[in-house]
Coordinates of C-alpha atoms in Angstrom, one line a residue:
M1 CA 8.7 5.5 36.1
R2 CA 8.1 8.0 33.2
L3 CA 10.3 10.9 32.6
D4 CA 9.6 13.8 30.2
I5 CA 12.3 15.6 29.3
I6 CA 12.2 19.5 27.4
T7 CA 14.9 21.0 25.8
I8 CA 16.2 22.8 22.8
F9 CA 19.3 20.2 22.4
P10 CA 17.5 16.5 22.0
E11 CA 20.6 15.1 21.1
Y12 CA 22.1 16.0 24.4
F13 CA 20.0 13.1 25.9
D14 CA 21.5 10.0 23.5
V15 CA 23.4 9.1 26.5
L16 CA 20.6 7.9 28.4
D17 CA 20.7 4.9 26.1
I18 CA 23.9 3.7 27.7
S19 CA 25.2 1.9 30.7
L20 CA 22.7 1.3 34.0
L21 CA 20.2 3.8 32.6
G22 CA 20.1 2.5 29.0
K23 CA 19.6 -0.9 30.5
A24 CA 16.7 -0.1 32.8
R25 CA 14.9 1.5 29.8
R26 CA 15.4 -1.5 27.7
A27 CA 14.0 -3.5 31.1
G28 CA 10.9 -1.1 31.0
L29 CA 12.1 0.3 34.3
L30 CA 12.7 3.7 32.8
D31 CA 10.4 5.2 30.4
V32 CA 12.2 8.2 28.7
H33 CA 10.6 10.9 26.1
V34 CA 12.9 13.7 25.1
H35 CA 10.9 16.7 23.4
D36 CA 12.3 19.5 21.1
L37 CA 11.3 22.7 22.6
R38 CA 11.5 24.4 18.9
E39 CA 8.7 22.1 17.9
W40 CA 6.4 24.3 20.0
T41 CA 7.4 27.7 18.2
H42 CA 5.9 29.3 15.0
D43 CA 8.2 31.4 13.0
R44 CA 10.6 30.5 10.3
H45 CA 13.3 30.6 13.1
R46 CA 12.1 28.8 15.5
T47 CA 12.3 31.2 17.8
V48 CA 12.7 30.5 21.9
D49 CA 14.2 33.7 23.3
D50 CA 13.9 37.3 23.4
T51 CA 15.5 40.3 25.2
P52 CA 14.5 40.7 28.8
Y53 CA 12.5 43.2 30.2
G54 CA 14.1 45.9 32.0
G55 CA 17.1 45.9 30.2
G56 CA 20.7 43.3 30.8
P57 CA 22.4 41.3 28.7
G58 CA 21.9 37.9 27.5
M59 CA 18.2 36.2 26.3
V60 CA 15.6 34.8 28.5
M61 CA 13.6 32.1 27.1
K62 CA 10.0 32.8 25.7
P63 CA 7.2 31.8 27.8
E64 CA 4.7 30.9 24.8
P65 CA 6.8 27.7 23.3
W66 CA 6.9 26.3 27.0
G67 CA 3.4 27.2 27.8
E68 CA 2.2 25.2 24.8
A69 CA 4.8 22.2 25.1
L70 CA 3.5 22.0 29.0
D71 CA -0.2 22.2 27.6
T72 CA 0.3 19.6 25.5
L73 CA 2.1 17.0 27.8
V74 CA -0.1 17.9 30.8
P75 CA -3.5 19.6 29.5
P76 CA -5.0 22.1 31.8
Q77 CA -8.0 20.6 33.7
D78 CA -10.4 21.9 36.2
A79 CA -9.6 22.7 39.5
D80 CA -11.3 20.1 41.6
R81 CA -9.2 17.0 41.5
P82 CA -6.2 17.7 44.0
D83 CA -2.8 16.0 43.5
P84 CA -2.4 13.9 46.7
R85 CA 1.6 14.5 46.1
E86 CA 1.1 18.1 47.2
P87 CA -1.9 19.0 49.9
G88 CA -3.5 21.9 48.8
S89 CA -2.6 22.0 45.4
A90 CA -5.3 23.3 43.4
H91 CA -4.8 21.0 39.9
E92 CA -4.4 17.3 39.2
P93 CA -4.9 17.1 35.6
R94 CA -4.4 13.6 33.8
P95 CA -1.5 13.3 30.7
S96 CA -3.6 13.2 27.9
G97 CA -3.4 15.1 24.4
A98 CA -1.4 14.3 21.4
A99 CA 2.3 16.0 21.3
P100 CA 3.8 17.4 18.2
S101 CA 5.1 14.8 15.7
G102 CA 9.0 14.2 15.5
K103 CA 9.3 15.1 19.0
D104 CA 9.9 11.9 21.1
S105 CA 13.4 10.7 20.2
M106 CA 13.6 8.3 23.2
A107 CA 10.4 6.4 23.1
G108 CA 10.1 3.1 24.6
D109 CA 10.2 -0.1 22.3
G110 CA 6.8 -0.3 20.5
A111 CA 5.5 3.1 21.4
T112 CA 4.1 5.3 19.5
A113 CA 2.5 9.1 19.1
D114 CA -0.8 8.0 18.7
A115 CA -1.2 5.9 21.8
P116 CA -4.7 6.4 23.9
P117 CA -4.7 8.5 26.9
P118 CA -5.3 6.8 30.0
D119 CA -9.0 7.5 30.4
T120 CA -9.6 6.1 26.9
A121 CA -7.2 3.1 27.1
A122 CA -9.4 0.1 28.3
A123 CA -11.7 1.7 25.5
A124 CA -9.1 1.3 22.8
A125 CA -8.3 -1.9 23.6
S126 CA -11.5 -2.9 22.7
G127 CA -11.9 -0.9 19.8
S128 CA -14.3 1.7 20.9
A129 CA -12.0 4.6 21.6
D130 CA -11.7 7.6 18.7
S131 CA -10.1 10.3 21.2
P132 CA -6.5 12.1 20.8
G133 CA -3.5 10.2 21.6
S134 CA -1.2 11.0 24.7
P135 CA 2.1 12.4 24.9
A136 CA 4.6 11.1 22.1
G137 CA 5.5 8.0 23.0
T138 CA 3.2 6.6 25.9
S139 CA 1.9 3.0 25.9
P140 CA -1.5 2.5 27.2
P141 CA -1.4 2.5 30.7
S142 CA -2.2 -0.5 33.1
Q143 CA -5.4 -0.4 35.3
E144 CA -3.2 0.0 38.5
A145 CA -1.3 2.9 36.6
E146 CA -4.9 4.5 36.0
A147 CA -6.3 3.6 39.4
S148 CA -3.2 5.8 41.0
P149 CA -4.1 9.3 41.6
S150 CA -0.6 10.5 41.6
A151 CA 0.2 8.9 38.2
R152 CA -1.7 11.7 36.7
V153 CA 0.3 14.5 36.9
P154 CA 4.1 15.0 36.9
R155 CA 6.1 17.1 39.0
L156 CA 8.0 19.4 36.9
I157 CA 11.7 19.8 38.1
I158 CA 13.7 23.1 36.5
P159 CA 17.2 23.3 37.2
T160 CA 18.3 26.7 37.8
P161 CA 21.0 28.4 39.6
S162 CA 18.5 30.2 42.0
G163 CA 16.8 27.1 43.4
R164 CA 17.3 25.2 46.3
P165 CA 20.3 22.5 46.5
F166 CA 19.4 19.0 45.2
T167 CA 20.6 16.3 47.7
Q168 CA 20.4 12.6 47.7
A169 CA 17.7 12.8 50.1
D170 CA 15.8 14.7 46.7
A171 CA 16.7 11.8 44.6
V172 CA 15.1 9.3 46.8
R173 CA 12.3 11.5 47.1
Y174 CA 12.2 11.7 43.4
A175 CA 12.6 8.2 42.7
A176 CA 9.5 7.3 44.2
E177 CA 7.5 9.5 42.0
P178 CA 5.5 7.7 39.1
W179 CA 6.3 10.8 36.5
L180 CA 8.9 13.6 36.3
M181 CA 9.2 15.7 34.1
F182 CA 12.4 18.3 33.5
A183 CA 12.5 21.8 31.8
C184 CA 16.0 22.4 30.3
G185 CA 16.4 26.6 30.5
R186 CA 19.2 28.1 28.4
Y187 CA 20.3 31.7 28.5
E188 CA 19.6 33.8 31.3
G189 CA 16.9 31.3 32.3
I190 CA 12.9 30.9 31.5
D191 CA 10.2 33.5 31.9
S192 CA 9.4 33.3 35.5
R193 CA 5.6 33.3 34.4
V194 CA 6.4 29.5 33.0
A195 CA 7.0 28.4 36.5
E196 CA 4.1 30.2 38.1
E197 CA 1.5 29.2 35.6
A198 CA 2.8 25.4 35.8
R199 CA 2.5 25.6 39.7
T200 CA -1.3 25.8 39.5
R201 CA -1.7 22.7 38.0
M202 CA 1.5 20.4 39.0
P203 CA 4.1 20.3 41.6
V204 CA 6.8 22.1 40.4
D205 CA 10.3 22.5 42.1
E206 CA 13.3 24.7 41.2
V207 CA 16.5 23.0 41.8
S208 CA 20.4 23.7 41.8
L209 CA 23.2 21.3 41.8
G210 CA 25.7 24.1 43.2
D211 CA 26.9 27.3 43.6
F212 CA 28.0 27.6 39.9
V213 CA 26.6 28.5 36.8
L214 CA 25.9 25.9 33.6
A215 CA 25.6 27.0 29.8
G216 CA 22.3 24.9 30.0
G217 CA 19.8 22.8 32.2
E218 CA 20.7 19.8 29.9
V219 CA 23.9 18.7 32.3
A220 CA 22.2 19.2 35.6
V221 CA 19.3 16.8 34.3
L222 CA 21.5 14.3 33.1
V223 CA 23.1 14.4 36.8
M224 CA 19.3 14.2 38.3
V225 CA 18.3 11.5 36.0
E226 CA 21.2 9.4 37.0
A227 CA 21.0 10.0 40.7
I228 CA 17.1 9.1 40.7
G229 CA 17.5 6.1 37.7
R230 CA 19.9 4.2 39.9
L231 CA 18.1 4.0 43.1
L232 CA 14.7 2.7 41.0
P233 CA 14.3 -0.9 41.9
G234 CA 16.2 -3.3 39.5
V235 CA 18.3 -0.7 38.4
L236 CA 21.9 -1.6 39.9
G237 CA 22.7 -5.3 40.3
N238 CA 23.1 -5.4 44.1
A239 CA 20.8 -2.9 45.6
D240 CA 22.5 -3.1 49.2
S241 CA 25.1 -1.2 47.6
I242 CA 22.7 2.1 47.8
A243 CA 23.1 1.6 51.6
D244 CA 26.7 2.4 51.8
D245 CA 26.2 5.3 49.6
S246 CA 27.5 9.1 50.6
F247 CA 24.5 11.0 52.3
A248 CA 22.4 7.8 51.7
P249 CA 19.6 7.6 54.5
G250 CA 20.6 5.6 57.7
A251 CA 23.9 5.3 59.0
M252 CA 25.4 7.3 56.1
E253 CA 23.2 10.2 56.3
S254 CA 25.4 13.0 56.1
L255 CA 28.3 11.5 55.7
L256 CA 31.1 10.8 52.7
E257 CA 31.7 7.4 52.1
G258 CA 35.5 6.3 53.0
P259 CA 38.2 4.7 50.7
V260 CA 37.3 1.5 48.7
Y261 CA 39.9 -1.2 47.5
T262 CA 40.0 -4.3 45.4
K263 CA 42.5 -6.6 44.4
P264 CA 45.6 -7.3 44.4
P265 CA 46.2 -6.8 48.0
V266 CA 49.5 -4.8 47.7
W267 CA 49.9 -2.6 44.6
R268 CA 53.2 -0.6 43.9
G269 CA 54.2 -0.8 47.4
R270 CA 50.9 0.0 48.8
A271 CA 48.5 -2.5 50.7
V272 CA 44.8 -2.6 51.6
P273 CA 44.0 -2.2 55.4
D274 CA 44.4 -5.2 57.1
V275 CA 40.8 -5.0 58.4
L276 CA 39.6 -5.2 55.1
L277 CA 41.0 -8.8 54.7
S278 CA 40.5 -10.2 58.3
G279 CA 36.8 -11.5 57.5
H280 CA 35.6 -9.9 60.5
H281 CA 32.9 -8.1 59.4
G282 CA 31.6 -6.2 62.6
A283 CA 35.5 -4.7 62.8
I284 CA 35.1 -4.2 58.6
A285 CA 32.0 -2.2 59.4
R286 CA 33.6 0.0 62.5
W287 CA 36.5 0.6 59.8
R288 CA 34.3 1.9 57.5
R289 CA 32.3 4.2 59.8
D290 CA 35.6 5.5 61.2
E291 CA 37.0 6.4 57.9
A292 CA 33.4 8.0 56.7
L293 CA 33.7 10.2 59.6
R294 CA 37.4 11.3 59.0
R295 CA 36.8 11.9 55.3
T296 CA 33.6 14.0 56.0
A297 CA 36.1 15.8 59.0
R298 CA 38.5 16.4 56.3
T299 CA 36.7 17.1 52.9
R300 CA 33.1 18.4 54.2
P301 CA 33.1 19.6 58.0
E302 CA 30.4 21.5 57.6
L303 CA 28.1 18.3 56.8
L304 CA 29.0 17.3 60.3
K305 CA 26.9 19.8 61.6
R306 CA 23.9 18.0 60.9
L307 CA 24.9 14.7 62.5
S308 CA 22.2 13.9 65.3
P309 CA 24.2 13.9 68.5
E310 CA 22.0 11.1 69.9
K311 CA 22.9 8.8 67.0
L312 CA 26.4 8.7 68.1
D313 CA 28.5 6.2 69.9
D314 CA 31.3 6.7 72.1
R315 CA 33.8 5.3 69.5
D316 CA 31.9 8.1 66.8
R317 CA 32.6 11.0 69.4
A318 CA 36.5 9.7 70.0
V319 CA 37.1 9.7 66.2
L320 CA 35.6 13.2 65.7
R321 CA 37.5 14.5 68.6
E322 CA 40.7 13.3 67.1
A323 CA 39.5 15.1 63.7
G324 CA 39.4 18.3 66.0
F325 CA 35.2 18.1 65.6
P326 CA 34.2 17.4 69.5
V327 CA 30.2 16.7 69.8
D328 CA 28.2 18.3 72.3
G329 CA 25.4 16.3 74.1
E330 CA 24.9 13.1 75.9
D331 CA 25.5 9.5 74.1
V332 CA 22.6 7.4 73.7
A333 CA 23.5 5.5 70.8
D334 CA 25.1 1.8 71.7

C-alpha cells in the first residue's frame, strides 16, 4: 500500500519509522511519502493561510497550495476513465508528474524523485523513456500494479471535526485500497473548494475521530494510518489477533474486547479467572464473549443498539438481561 501525506509539519510523521509500521515500511508492505505543503507556495513567507470570507476568528488554509500539491501528485486527466472504486465517478487519473524536490521525507529505500510514472516504467527499464517522473519516492511499479485500474488514483482522506465518524469498518475498507492520500488541515480548516475540486478526479472522504477538536489533522492521520496499517497482511505477528479486536467484523462486531491477562496467575492477591487456566477452549470463548457483552453494556451501551438480535444466542440474551439490556426478537443463533 502507498500512503501520501500532505502537511505543513512533515517531521510529525517521523514516528512512522518505528514500531510495527516502521517494520512494515522496511519490509516493503507500506510505502509512506510525506510532503511539505509549503513547497507549493510562491511567496517569501511560504504562506498557506488567509482570513476567512464572511469574517470571524481564525485563519483558513488557502486553496492554491493544496490545488498545486494535488495536481502534482495526481495530475488532472480527461473524464473518460471512471474509478472502479466509485461507480459514477467522473475521473481516474494516473499518478504521474514530478513532485517538487525536497518534499518526500519518508521515501522507501532506494527510491528517488525521478522514478518513471506507471505508463513509462517499462520503457524506462529498457532505456527508451524520457518523460517526467512520478511523485517523489515512487519506485517503478510492477506490471501487476500497472494493470490494476484501482491503483491509478488515490482515495483522498481529509480529517475534520465536521466529517463522518471514522470506525473500524473504515479501517478495514481502507486497508484494501492500494493508494491512500491524507490532507492534514490546520487553523479553521482547508478551503472547502479543495475537496469539491478533488472529488472531480478521485474519491474523497471527510472523516472525524470523534466529537472533539484537535489543533491539526496530523494526529488524526497518525491514528488512522496505524489503524489501517496494522490490518495489512504481514504487519502483525499473529493475524488471528485481529479477529478478537474490539469492533472487529464477525463475533466482535459492535462489541468491546473484554479483560485480558498474562503471567503470573496471581499478582498482588488478584487471580486470573479460573476458566482462562482451564484449557477448555469452548468455555474460554464463551467467557470472553460474556465479558465483551458486559463491558460494552457498562461503558458503551449505545453500541448494543447495533447488535443484530438474530445473531444472539440464549446465553448472549441472558447476559444482556443481567446487564439491564433485554433484547427483543426471536433467538435464531445456536
